[in-house]
Backbone as numpy.savetxt, mean C-alpha at the origin, in Angstrom:
# Nx Ny Nz CAx CAy CAz Cx Cy Cz
-0.60 20.62 22.83 -1.36 19.46 22.95 -0.33 18.15 23.39
-0.69 17.44 24.40 0.07 16.26 24.77 -0.07 15.26 23.72
1.27 14.82 23.31 1.40 13.50 22.18 0.63 12.37 22.59
0.12 12.12 23.88 -0.52 10.75 23.88 -2.05 11.19 23.66
-2.32 12.52 23.42 -3.97 12.71 23.34 -3.92 12.57 21.50
-2.68 12.98 20.98 -2.82 13.22 19.54 -2.80 11.68 19.19
-2.14 10.80 19.99 -1.98 9.33 19.60 -3.40 8.48 19.61
-4.24 8.94 20.73 -5.37 8.42 20.81 -6.50 8.89 19.58
-6.32 10.20 19.55 -7.27 10.46 18.17 -6.70 10.23 16.79
-5.49 9.97 16.65 -5.02 9.35 15.38 -5.41 7.97 15.32
-5.48 7.17 16.45 -5.84 5.82 16.47 -7.29 5.75 16.05
-8.30 6.46 16.73 -9.63 6.38 16.66 -9.87 6.66 15.10
-9.08 7.72 14.52 -9.59 8.10 13.16 -9.16 7.13 12.14
-8.26 6.01 12.48 -7.79 4.94 11.61 -8.72 3.75 11.98
-9.08 3.63 13.06 -10.13 2.23 13.30 -11.25 2.64 13.14
-11.71 3.71 13.55 -13.36 4.20 13.58 -14.09 3.36 14.23
-13.53 2.95 15.46 -14.43 2.14 16.35 -13.91 2.60 17.71
-14.77 3.22 18.66 -14.22 3.57 20.10 -13.48 2.33 20.79
-14.48 1.22 20.81 -14.02 0.23 21.83 -12.48 -0.25 21.27
-12.42 -0.54 19.87 -11.04 -1.06 19.18 -9.99 -0.18 19.68
-10.07 1.26 19.18 -9.45 2.15 19.51 -8.75 2.19 20.91
-9.62 2.19 21.89 -9.53 2.18 23.29 -8.70 0.73 23.47
-9.22 -0.10 23.04 -8.35 -1.47 23.39 -6.96 -1.43 22.64
-6.55 -0.91 21.53 -5.39 -0.74 21.15 -4.43 0.13 22.04
-5.05 1.30 22.62 -4.24 2.37 23.31 -4.15 1.96 24.70
-4.79 0.82 25.14 -4.80 0.53 26.58 -5.28 1.43 27.39
-6.60 1.99 27.00 -7.35 2.97 27.93 -8.73 2.48 27.83
-9.60 2.98 28.88 -11.14 2.59 28.64 -11.66 3.36 27.50
-12.84 2.77 27.13 -13.69 3.62 26.19 -14.16 5.10 26.51
-14.39 4.93 28.10 -14.90 6.23 28.54 -13.62 7.49 28.57
-12.48 6.78 28.97 -11.32 7.62 28.84 -10.96 8.15 27.38
-11.20 7.37 26.54 -11.05 7.92 25.09 -12.07 8.95 24.86
-13.40 8.42 25.03 -14.30 9.57 24.71 -14.14 10.70 25.45
-13.84 10.89 26.72 -13.50 12.41 27.47 -12.20 12.85 26.72
-11.49 12.20 26.47 -10.09 12.71 25.72 -10.47 13.37 24.43
-11.27 12.77 23.42 -11.75 13.53 22.23 -12.71 14.63 22.53
-13.51 14.42 23.49 -14.46 15.73 23.64 -13.65 16.74 24.25
-12.65 16.59 25.00 -11.73 17.48 25.52 -10.91 18.35 24.33
-10.46 17.56 23.45 -9.74 17.91 22.18 -10.79 18.73 21.37
-12.05 18.40 21.25 -13.01 19.12 20.42 -13.14 20.56 21.13
-13.42 20.44 22.27 -13.89 21.82 23.14 -12.65 22.69 23.05
-11.40 22.09 23.06 -9.95 22.93 23.04 -10.13 23.51 21.68
-10.10 22.73 20.54 -10.21 23.46 19.15 -11.42 24.13 18.79
-12.48 23.88 19.44 -13.58 24.58 19.26 -14.17 23.98 17.80
-13.89 22.86 17.43 -14.56 22.38 16.24 -15.15 20.90 16.75
-15.82 20.24 15.77 -16.21 18.80 15.92 -15.34 18.06 14.93
-14.82 17.10 15.78 -13.67 16.42 14.85 -14.24 15.15 14.48
-15.24 14.17 14.70 -15.93 13.29 14.37 -17.35 13.43 14.28
-18.09 12.72 13.34 -19.50 12.51 13.59 -19.83 10.99 14.08
-20.49 10.91 14.88 -20.49 9.55 15.51 -21.93 9.29 15.96
-22.46 7.97 15.99 -23.88 7.41 16.30 -23.21 6.19 17.09
-24.56 5.49 17.06 -24.29 4.16 17.97 -23.39 3.15 16.98
-23.58 3.41 15.73 -22.83 2.23 14.78 -21.49 2.92 14.17
-21.52 3.96 14.13 -20.17 4.43 13.14 -19.45 5.65 13.85
-18.31 5.92 13.49 -17.44 7.03 13.71 -16.88 7.37 12.48
-16.73 8.67 12.28 -16.34 9.34 10.96 -15.97 10.67 10.99
-14.66 10.89 10.74 -14.14 12.12 10.64 -14.78 13.22 9.85
-14.88 14.28 10.53 -15.45 15.52 9.84 -14.38 16.09 8.81
-14.67 17.24 7.94 -13.67 18.00 7.39 -12.54 18.38 8.29
-13.11 18.97 9.37 -12.20 19.57 10.26 -11.26 18.39 11.02
-11.78 17.39 11.16 -11.05 16.24 11.75 -10.14 15.75 10.69
-10.35 15.78 9.44 -9.41 15.21 8.40 -8.32 16.32 8.41
-8.41 17.22 8.53 -7.46 18.45 8.62 -6.57 18.17 9.85
-7.22 18.00 10.94 -6.39 17.85 12.30 -5.44 16.71 12.22
-6.20 15.53 11.47 -5.45 14.07 11.52 -4.13 14.34 10.60
-4.06 15.08 9.70 -2.82 15.57 9.03 -1.78 16.21 9.89
-2.41 16.89 10.81 -1.42 17.71 11.61 -0.87 16.81 12.73
-1.80 16.16 13.12 -1.59 15.26 14.47 -0.63 14.07 13.98
-0.51 13.68 12.80 0.32 12.59 12.30 1.72 13.19 12.19
1.74 14.52 11.68 3.03 15.07 11.61 3.75 15.45 12.93
2.86 16.11 13.80 3.44 16.31 15.03 3.95 14.85 15.70
3.18 13.90 15.51 3.64 12.57 16.04 4.97 11.83 15.69
4.99 12.27 14.17 6.26 11.91 13.72 7.58 12.63 14.06
7.16 14.01 14.23 8.24 14.84 14.43 8.78 14.45 15.99
7.76 14.10 16.81 8.23 13.74 18.31 8.95 12.34 18.16
8.59 11.45 17.52 9.38 10.20 17.27 10.80 10.48 16.73
10.81 11.20 15.72 12.01 11.56 15.29 13.09 12.51 16.37
12.68 13.23 17.13 13.21 13.76 18.13 13.86 12.85 18.96
12.88 11.95 19.45 13.15 10.80 20.59 14.58 9.83 19.96
14.04 9.78 18.69 14.98 8.67 18.07 16.35 9.16 17.91
16.52 10.50 17.27 17.77 11.25 17.31 18.63 11.34 18.62
17.65 11.44 19.79 18.17 11.49 21.07 18.98 10.29 21.44
18.06 9.01 21.05 18.45 7.69 21.52 19.60 7.04 20.71
19.71 7.88 19.38 20.82 7.45 18.24 22.36 7.81 19.07
22.20 8.55 19.89 23.64 9.01 20.82 24.22 7.66 21.35
23.16 6.56 21.77 23.72 5.44 22.39 24.32 4.34 21.45
24.71 3.28 21.89 25.38 2.35 21.10 24.19 1.62 20.01
23.23 1.68 20.12 22.22 1.04 19.37 21.07 1.60 19.30
20.10 1.47 17.99 19.05 2.20 17.84 17.97 1.40 18.39
16.83 2.21 18.94 15.70 1.38 19.60 14.46 2.06 19.24
13.20 1.50 19.20 12.10 2.23 18.65 11.32 1.56 17.72
10.49 1.89 16.97 9.70 1.15 16.06 9.67 2.00 14.74
9.40 1.14 13.70 9.10 1.79 12.37 7.81 1.07 11.74
7.08 1.68 10.91 6.05 1.10 10.34 6.21 0.65 8.76
6.04 -0.41 8.33 6.44 -0.62 6.85 5.08 -1.01 6.14
4.59 -0.77 4.99 3.71 -1.20 4.31 4.06 -1.74 2.97
3.49 -2.98 2.59 3.82 -3.49 1.31 2.61 -4.52 0.97
2.71 -4.97 -0.36 1.88 -6.23 -0.81 2.14 -7.67 -0.11
1.39 -8.41 -0.10 1.73 -9.57 0.46 2.80 -10.22 -0.56
2.92 -10.11 -1.55 3.63 -10.56 -2.43 5.16 -10.02 -2.24
5.04 -8.73 -2.11 6.53 -8.04 -1.75 6.94 -8.32 -0.03
6.10 -8.90 0.73 6.41 -9.08 1.80 7.44 -10.47 2.01
7.29 -11.31 1.17 7.71 -12.71 1.02 8.97 -12.79 -0.28
8.74 -11.82 -1.03 9.52 -11.66 -2.25 10.97 -10.77 -2.01
10.56 -9.74 -1.44 11.46 -8.64 -1.17 11.85 -8.26 0.35
10.70 -8.38 1.25 11.25 -7.76 2.69 11.92 -8.98 3.23
11.67 -10.29 2.83 12.28 -11.18 3.94 13.77 -10.98 3.80
14.49 -10.75 2.74 15.82 -10.65 2.52 16.09 -9.39 3.13
15.52 -8.24 2.88 15.66 -6.81 3.31 15.75 -6.92 5.03
14.75 -7.58 5.64 14.67 -7.69 7.14 15.65 -8.69 7.80
16.06 -9.55 7.11 17.17 -10.44 7.74 18.14 -9.83 7.83
18.77 -9.09 6.88 19.96 -8.11 7.03 19.77 -7.13 8.15
18.79 -6.42 8.23 18.56 -5.39 8.95 18.18 -5.76 10.44
17.70 -6.93 10.79 17.46 -7.31 12.02 18.67 -7.43 12.44
19.94 -8.08 11.77 21.02 -8.25 12.18 21.74 -7.10 12.84
21.57 -6.10 11.99 22.49 -4.79 12.37 21.56 -4.11 13.36
20.38 -4.03 13.30 19.50 -3.40 14.35 18.45 -4.12 15.12
18.96 -4.86 16.11 17.89 -5.83 16.79 16.85 -5.15 17.53
17.33 -3.93 17.90 16.46 -3.25 18.99 15.18 -2.55 18.33
15.22 -2.46 16.94 14.35 -1.83 16.09 13.01 -2.78 15.93
11.79 -2.31 16.44 10.26 -3.09 16.22 9.96 -2.72 14.61
9.77 -3.84 14.03 9.20 -3.55 12.65 7.53 -3.83 12.95
6.61 -2.96 12.30 5.36 -2.97 12.34 5.08 -2.90 11.06
4.49 -4.45 10.45 4.36 -4.89 9.20 2.77 -4.47 8.78
2.30 -3.60 7.59 1.05 -3.91 7.21 1.18 -4.13 5.73
0.17 -4.97 5.37 0.03 -5.55 4.07 -1.22 -5.13 3.40
-1.39 -4.85 2.11 -2.60 -4.73 1.42 -2.17 -4.27 -0.06
-3.30 -3.98 -0.89 -3.01 -3.24 -2.13 -1.87 -2.46 -2.30
-1.10 -2.89 -3.41 0.15 -2.04 -3.63 -0.34 -0.83 -3.99
-1.44 -0.39 -4.64 -1.85 0.86 -5.32 -2.08 1.78 -4.05
-2.08 1.29 -2.77 -2.34 2.23 -1.54 -0.95 2.74 -0.99
-0.20 2.27 -1.42 1.32 2.48 -0.92 1.51 3.90 -0.71
1.81 4.61 -1.62 2.09 5.89 -1.90 1.21 6.69 -1.23
0.01 6.49 -1.31 -0.97 7.27 -0.44 -0.87 7.31 0.91
-0.79 6.02 1.61 -0.56 5.84 3.00 0.70 6.67 3.47
1.89 6.50 2.62 2.97 7.07 3.00 2.87 8.43 3.09
2.45 9.31 1.80 2.04 10.66 1.96 1.28 11.05 3.04
0.46 10.26 3.47 -0.56 10.73 4.41 -0.12 10.51 5.82
1.20 10.03 5.86 1.88 9.85 7.32 1.28 8.54 8.06
0.72 7.52 7.43 0.21 6.28 8.14 1.48 5.38 8.21
2.30 5.40 7.38 3.38 4.56 7.23 4.72 5.37 7.14
5.70 4.90 7.80 7.14 5.41 7.68 7.51 5.19 6.49
7.64 3.76 5.90 8.15 3.31 4.65 7.16 2.29 3.91
7.21 2.53 2.57 6.39 1.47 1.84 7.00 0.86 0.64
6.79 -0.36 0.22 7.46 -0.92 -0.96 6.45 -0.73 -1.97
6.80 -0.06 -2.95 5.83 0.28 -3.85 6.15 0.39 -5.43
5.60 0.56 -6.30 5.80 0.83 -7.96 6.08 2.25 -7.89
7.24 2.37 -8.62 7.46 4.03 -8.86 6.37 4.60 -9.79
6.08 5.88 -9.15 4.78 6.23 -9.80 5.16 7.18 -11.22
4.41 7.28 -12.12 4.52 8.18 -13.33 4.79 9.57 -13.03
4.14 9.75 -12.03 4.53 11.51 -11.68 4.90 11.40 -10.21
6.14 11.91 -10.15 6.72 11.84 -8.80 6.27 12.74 -7.74
5.63 12.57 -6.81 5.23 13.51 -5.69 5.91 14.11 -4.84
5.82 15.55 -4.62 6.73 16.60 -4.07 7.06 16.02 -2.77
8.37 16.22 -2.22 8.56 15.45 -0.70 8.79 14.11 -0.67
8.50 13.33 -1.72 8.55 11.86 -1.32 10.07 11.39 -2.26
10.65 10.64 -1.38 12.11 9.86 -1.94 11.87 8.63 -2.51
12.31 8.03 -3.28 12.04 6.65 -3.93 13.28 5.94 -4.52
13.64 4.86 -3.89 14.83 4.11 -4.24 14.48 2.91 -4.84
14.79 2.54 -5.96 14.38 1.41 -7.00 15.32 0.35 -6.47
14.85 -0.79 -6.45 15.63 -2.12 -6.19 15.40 -3.13 -7.15
14.28 -3.28 -8.07 13.93 -4.48 -8.86 12.89 -4.02 -9.86
12.98 -4.79 -10.90 11.88 -4.47 -12.04 11.33 -5.92 -12.15
10.16 -5.76 -12.50 9.27 -7.04 -13.17 8.32 -6.64 -14.39
8.48 -7.50 -15.30 7.67 -7.13 -16.39 6.00 -7.16 -16.04
5.22 -6.42 -16.78 3.97 -6.49 -16.78 3.41 -7.81 -17.57
2.81 -8.79 -17.43 1.95 -9.80 -18.44 0.90 -10.13 -18.17
0.40 -10.67 -19.14 -1.05 -10.96 -19.42 -0.97 -12.64 -19.09
-1.76 -13.15 -18.08 -2.09 -14.39 -17.53 -3.44 -15.13 -17.92
-3.72 -16.28 -17.94 -4.69 -17.02 -18.46 -4.93 -18.34 -17.33
-5.92 -18.98 -17.51 -5.99 -20.11 -16.73 -5.34 -21.12 -17.76
-5.05 -22.32 -16.74 -4.29 -23.44 -17.63 -5.27 -23.66 -18.74
-6.52 -24.11 -18.59 -7.28 -24.33 -19.71 -7.90 -22.99 -20.22
-7.18 -22.51 -21.30 -7.70 -21.24 -21.87 -7.94 -21.48 -23.43
-9.04 -22.65 -23.66 -9.51 -22.83 -24.89 -10.32 -21.75 -25.27
-11.17 -21.56 -24.28 -12.23 -20.27 -24.72 -11.62 -19.18 -25.23
-10.44 -18.57 -24.46 -10.03 -17.44 -24.99 -8.90 -17.34 -26.16
-8.55 -18.53 -26.50 -7.74 -18.91 -27.63 -8.74 -19.18 -28.78
-9.98 -19.36 -28.77 -11.00 -19.32 -29.74 -11.38 -18.04 -30.06
-11.42 -17.09 -29.01 -11.73 -15.61 -29.35 -10.44 -15.05 -30.14
-9.50 -15.50 -29.81 -8.22 -15.05 -30.73 -8.28 -15.42 -32.16
-8.79 -16.81 -32.29 -8.87 -17.14 -33.60 -10.06 -16.62 -34.37
-11.16 -16.33 -33.73 -12.37 -15.67 -34.24 -12.01 -14.26 -34.70
-11.39 -13.49 -33.79 -11.13 -11.87 -34.22 -9.75 -11.72 -34.15
-8.97 -12.23 -35.21 -7.23 -12.30 -35.09 -7.06 -10.66 -35.14
-7.48 -9.81 -35.73 -6.94 -8.43 -35.65 -7.39 -7.64 -34.48
-8.42 -7.67 -34.03 -8.75 -7.05 -32.63 -9.41 -7.59 -31.63
-8.63 -8.97 -31.46 -9.07 -9.79 -30.14 -9.13 -9.36 -28.86
-8.23 -8.13 -28.71 -8.14 -7.57 -27.40 -9.30 -7.10 -26.87
-10.20 -6.36 -27.82 -11.32 -5.79 -27.26 -12.57 -6.77 -27.26
-12.40 -8.11 -27.46 -13.28 -8.98 -27.32 -13.05 -10.16 -26.02
-11.65 -10.01 -25.70 -11.43 -10.83 -24.67 -11.77 -10.51 -23.08
-12.51 -11.22 -22.35 -13.00 -10.53 -21.11 -11.62 -10.50 -20.15
-11.49 -9.10 -19.46 -10.30 -8.94 -19.03 -10.70 -8.82 -17.37
-9.49 -9.05 -16.69 -9.53 -9.02 -15.27 -8.43 -7.90 -14.79
-8.88 -6.48 -14.56 -7.69 -5.86 -14.23 -7.80 -5.40 -12.94
-6.80 -4.59 -12.45 -6.62 -3.74 -11.29 -7.63 -2.81 -11.39
-8.13 -2.44 -10.12 -8.80 -1.23 -9.95 -8.32 0.12 -10.18
-7.12 0.15 -9.76 -6.11 1.42 -9.95 -4.71 0.93 -9.94
-3.98 1.83 -10.03 -2.37 1.75 -9.90 -1.77 1.76 -11.08
-0.43 1.49 -11.13 0.42 1.42 -12.16 0.06 0.61 -13.51
-0.36 -0.74 -13.06 -0.50 -1.54 -14.09 -1.95 -0.97 -14.94
-2.78 -0.51 -14.05 -4.09 -0.19 -14.69 -3.95 1.28 -15.46
-3.01 2.09 -15.13 -3.00 3.27 -15.90 -2.34 2.86 -17.28
-1.20 2.13 -16.97 -0.54 1.61 -18.53 -1.38 0.86 -19.43
-2.09 -0.02 -18.85 -2.94 -0.78 -19.79 -4.07 0.14 -20.11
-4.59 1.08 -19.48 -5.83 1.91 -20.20 -5.07 2.65 -21.41
-3.82 2.99 -21.03 -2.95 4.16 -21.97 -2.88 3.19 -23.37
-2.51 2.02 -23.25 -2.14 1.13 -24.48 -3.49 1.22 -25.20
-4.60 0.90 -24.61 -5.78 0.66 -25.38 -6.33 1.92 -26.11
-6.10 3.34 -25.47 -6.34 4.28 -26.06 -5.62 4.44 -26.94
-4.34 4.16 -27.02 -3.46 4.34 -28.10 -3.67 3.47 -29.15
-4.27 2.47 -29.05 -4.73 1.44 -30.16 -6.06 1.90 -30.56
-6.85 2.58 -29.92 -8.05 3.07 -30.02 -9.10 1.74 -29.84
-8.82 1.16 -29.00 -9.59 -0.09 -28.76 -10.43 0.00 -27.42
-11.63 -0.72 -27.22 -12.27 -0.62 -26.00 -12.05 -1.90 -25.31
-12.09 -1.98 -23.99 -11.81 -2.92 -23.26 -13.35 -3.86 -22.67
-12.94 -5.13 -23.00 -14.20 -5.67 -22.26 -14.00 -6.31 -20.68
-14.37 -5.50 -19.91 -13.97 -5.67 -18.62 -14.82 -6.64 -17.91
-14.45 -7.84 -17.42 -15.12 -8.81 -16.63 -15.25 -8.34 -15.22
-14.07 -7.89 -14.70 -13.88 -7.58 -13.36 -12.82 -6.68 -12.93
-12.85 -5.99 -11.88 -11.86 -5.04 -11.38 -11.53 -5.49 -10.15
-10.46 -5.61 -9.67 -9.96 -6.45 -8.50 -9.13 -5.34 -7.92
-9.09 -5.55 -6.48 -8.12 -4.83 -5.62 -7.20 -5.81 -5.22
-5.96 -5.44 -5.33 -4.87 -6.59 -5.14 -4.36 -7.64 -6.07
-2.87 -7.53 -6.54 -2.69 -8.65 -7.36 -2.79 -10.21 -7.12
-2.90 -10.38 -5.96 -2.96 -11.68 -5.37 -4.42 -12.39 -5.83
-5.52 -11.18 -5.77 -6.80 -11.55 -5.94 -6.86 -11.79 -7.20
-6.19 -10.92 -7.92 -6.56 -10.86 -9.61 -5.94 -12.19 -10.02
-4.78 -12.84 -9.45 -4.38 -13.97 -10.13 -5.38 -15.24 -9.54
-6.13 -15.07 -8.39 -7.22 -15.94 -8.27 -8.52 -15.92 -9.08
-8.56 -14.83 -9.50 -9.81 -14.64 -10.51 -9.43 -15.47 -11.68
-8.06 -15.17 -12.20 -7.70 -15.84 -13.24 -7.92 -17.19 -13.39
-7.25 -17.57 -12.24 -7.27 -19.00 -12.15 -8.31 -19.98 -12.20
-9.52 -19.22 -11.60 -10.84 -19.82 -11.96 -11.48 -19.77 -13.33
-10.74 -19.16 -14.25 -11.24 -19.20 -15.59 -12.20 -17.96 -15.98
-12.23 -16.90 -15.17 -13.16 -16.10 -15.50 -12.59 -14.77 -16.74
-11.33 -14.75 -16.90 -10.65 -13.82 -17.88 -9.26 -13.82 -18.01
-8.94 -13.06 -18.70 -7.27 -12.90 -18.96 -6.85 -11.92 -18.03
-5.87 -11.63 -17.10 -5.50 -10.69 -16.31 -4.13 -10.16 -16.56
-3.64 -8.80 -16.39 -2.42 -8.17 -16.28 -1.90 -8.26 -14.81
-0.88 -8.51 -14.46 -0.13 -8.51 -13.40 1.27 -8.65 -13.48
2.23 -7.80 -12.50 3.63 -8.06 -12.33 3.97 -9.54 -12.60
4.95 -9.98 -13.33 5.20 -11.37 -13.37 6.10 -11.93 -11.94
6.44 -11.05 -11.26 7.07 -11.50 -9.86 5.68 -12.05 -9.05
4.50 -11.27 -9.23 3.35 -12.03 -8.67 3.13 -13.21 -8.80
3.38 -13.74 -10.06 2.79 -14.83 -10.78 3.83 -15.84 -9.99
5.08 -15.62 -10.14 6.40 -16.32 -9.88 6.20 -16.79 -8.32
5.53 -15.77 -7.53 5.55 -16.23 -6.19 4.07 -16.56 -5.66
3.17 -16.90 -6.63 1.81 -17.04 -6.00 1.61 -18.72 -5.93
0.86 -18.74 -4.79 0.58 -20.41 -4.58 -0.30 -20.87 -5.68
-0.94 -19.98 -6.38 -1.60 -20.45 -7.47 -0.93 -20.64 -8.89
0.43 -20.59 -9.06 1.07 -20.45 -10.12 0.74 -21.66 -10.87
0.70 -22.62 -10.46 0.32 -23.92 -11.24 -1.10 -23.99 -11.94
-1.99 -22.93 -11.54 -3.34 -22.96 -12.18 -3.49 -21.59 -13.06
-2.23 -21.17 -13.40 -2.57 -20.12 -14.64 -1.12 -20.35 -15.25
-1.17 -19.60 -16.39 -0.27 -19.59 -17.40 -0.14 -18.33 -18.26
0.92 -18.21 -18.73 1.30 -16.65 -19.36 0.52 -16.95 -20.89
-0.22 -15.87 -20.80 -1.06 -15.90 -22.02 -0.19 -15.81 -23.34
-0.95 -16.68 -24.33 -0.03 -16.61 -25.45 0.24 -15.24 -26.31
-0.66 -14.44 -26.26 -0.41 -13.23 -26.99 -0.21 -12.12 -25.74
0.80 -11.59 -25.99 1.36 -10.35 -24.88 1.60 -8.79 -25.87
1.28 -7.87 -25.07 1.69 -6.66 -25.66 2.72 -5.99 -24.80
3.40 -5.07 -25.40 4.70 -4.47 -24.87 4.09 -3.18 -23.77
4.46 -3.30 -22.56 4.13 -2.54 -21.65 5.17 -2.14 -20.78
5.58 -0.99 -20.37 6.68 -0.71 -19.64 6.62 -1.57 -18.40
8.01 -2.11 -18.17 8.08 -2.89 -16.93 7.36 -2.32 -15.60
7.38 -2.93 -14.38 6.87 -2.46 -13.12 8.19 -2.52 -12.50
8.45 -0.98 -12.06 9.78 -0.77 -11.25 9.20 -0.55 -9.67
9.94 -1.26 -9.03 9.64 -1.63 -7.64 10.81 -1.14 -6.77
10.55 -0.42 -5.64 11.17 0.21 -4.60 10.80 0.83 -3.17
11.49 1.41 -2.70 10.93 2.00 -1.41 10.69 3.34 -1.31
9.49 3.85 -0.83 9.40 5.04 -0.77 9.27 5.75 0.70
9.70 6.91 0.95 9.50 7.56 2.25 9.57 8.93 2.20
8.70 9.63 3.07 8.69 11.02 2.80 10.22 11.73 3.39
10.52 12.70 2.91 11.98 12.87 2.81 11.97 13.42 4.26
11.02 14.34 4.82 11.11 14.69 6.36 11.35 13.63 7.30
10.78 12.09 6.82 11.14 11.01 7.77 12.50 10.68 7.71
13.13 10.94 6.81 14.68 10.37 6.93 15.53 11.17 7.64
15.14 12.22 8.39 15.64 12.64 9.58 15.52 11.74 10.69
14.74 10.93 10.79 14.53 9.84 11.99 15.83 8.95 11.60
16.51 8.59 12.78 17.61 7.60 12.68 17.32 6.22 12.22
16.11 5.89 12.45 15.49 4.44 12.44 15.11 4.44 10.94
14.49 5.26 10.30 13.72 5.47 8.99 15.44 5.63 8.38
15.97 6.19 8.56 17.23 6.48 7.71 18.03 5.09 7.53
18.16 4.44 8.76 18.91 3.15 8.88 18.29 2.09 7.81
17.09 2.13 7.82 16.38 1.06 6.93 16.76 1.49 5.43
16.35 2.98 5.20 16.47 3.51 3.77 17.99 3.13 3.28
19.20 3.27 4.19 20.36 3.01 3.78 20.65 1.58 3.63
19.79 0.70 4.08 20.13 -0.83 4.03 19.93 -1.12 2.53
18.89 -0.47 1.85 18.49 -1.02 0.64 19.52 -0.65 -0.33
């Protein structure tokens, strides 16, 4: 099957919208529709459930998406290896990280990388750091800046370059929370309203600590993304757990403070992760070796 068809399919699977996918791929919606229909006819399965409002992958479509991404990555790797014989590297790599990582780590990395490889285009995507490993393993990204996982997935390479303590933060006016610690001196943690990540390393380690202490959590809110968590804390809704580097780089730094009471939780180890097979790409390998 031709690679441009796989690219059209993967783009539609990502955006779940025919018009937007067609616009990104510079084809007409009717061309995209015909291409998908032809693929479904060739594969003898339905790849998408679609109506006037939504587009969603079928179970067979999800299976085929993994194949399509792997084939596209192999094709890109082959092209890049052939081009690597020239004097300079050319092409594109995708990088995923949190907003904080984009200006606290990525700036310095890309400054040096750009000087060495001006012909490589960087496609940067930002979002919840808890999604970094999943997006890399699914083939959506070439490289991601992420926290080192507790359990290392097979086929994934990880290179650490920084550590950040996990700290509790409170609003600058934390009189309400100070009153709670005074009222419940022995078990105040289960009375504090907590703002915690929906998922990820910080959430796993916090849950583990509470289980070890045989305490329950009083959760006020669960938030996706560390930057949003700092914002919720600054508004006075609760006490939150975040990597210290997020606070240090936050525009809301002046509206929060480190909570008077802290607990010992293993530091947040930050690094770059990539699928081992993607290191065959000269572009990905060049970025990896830059770290």
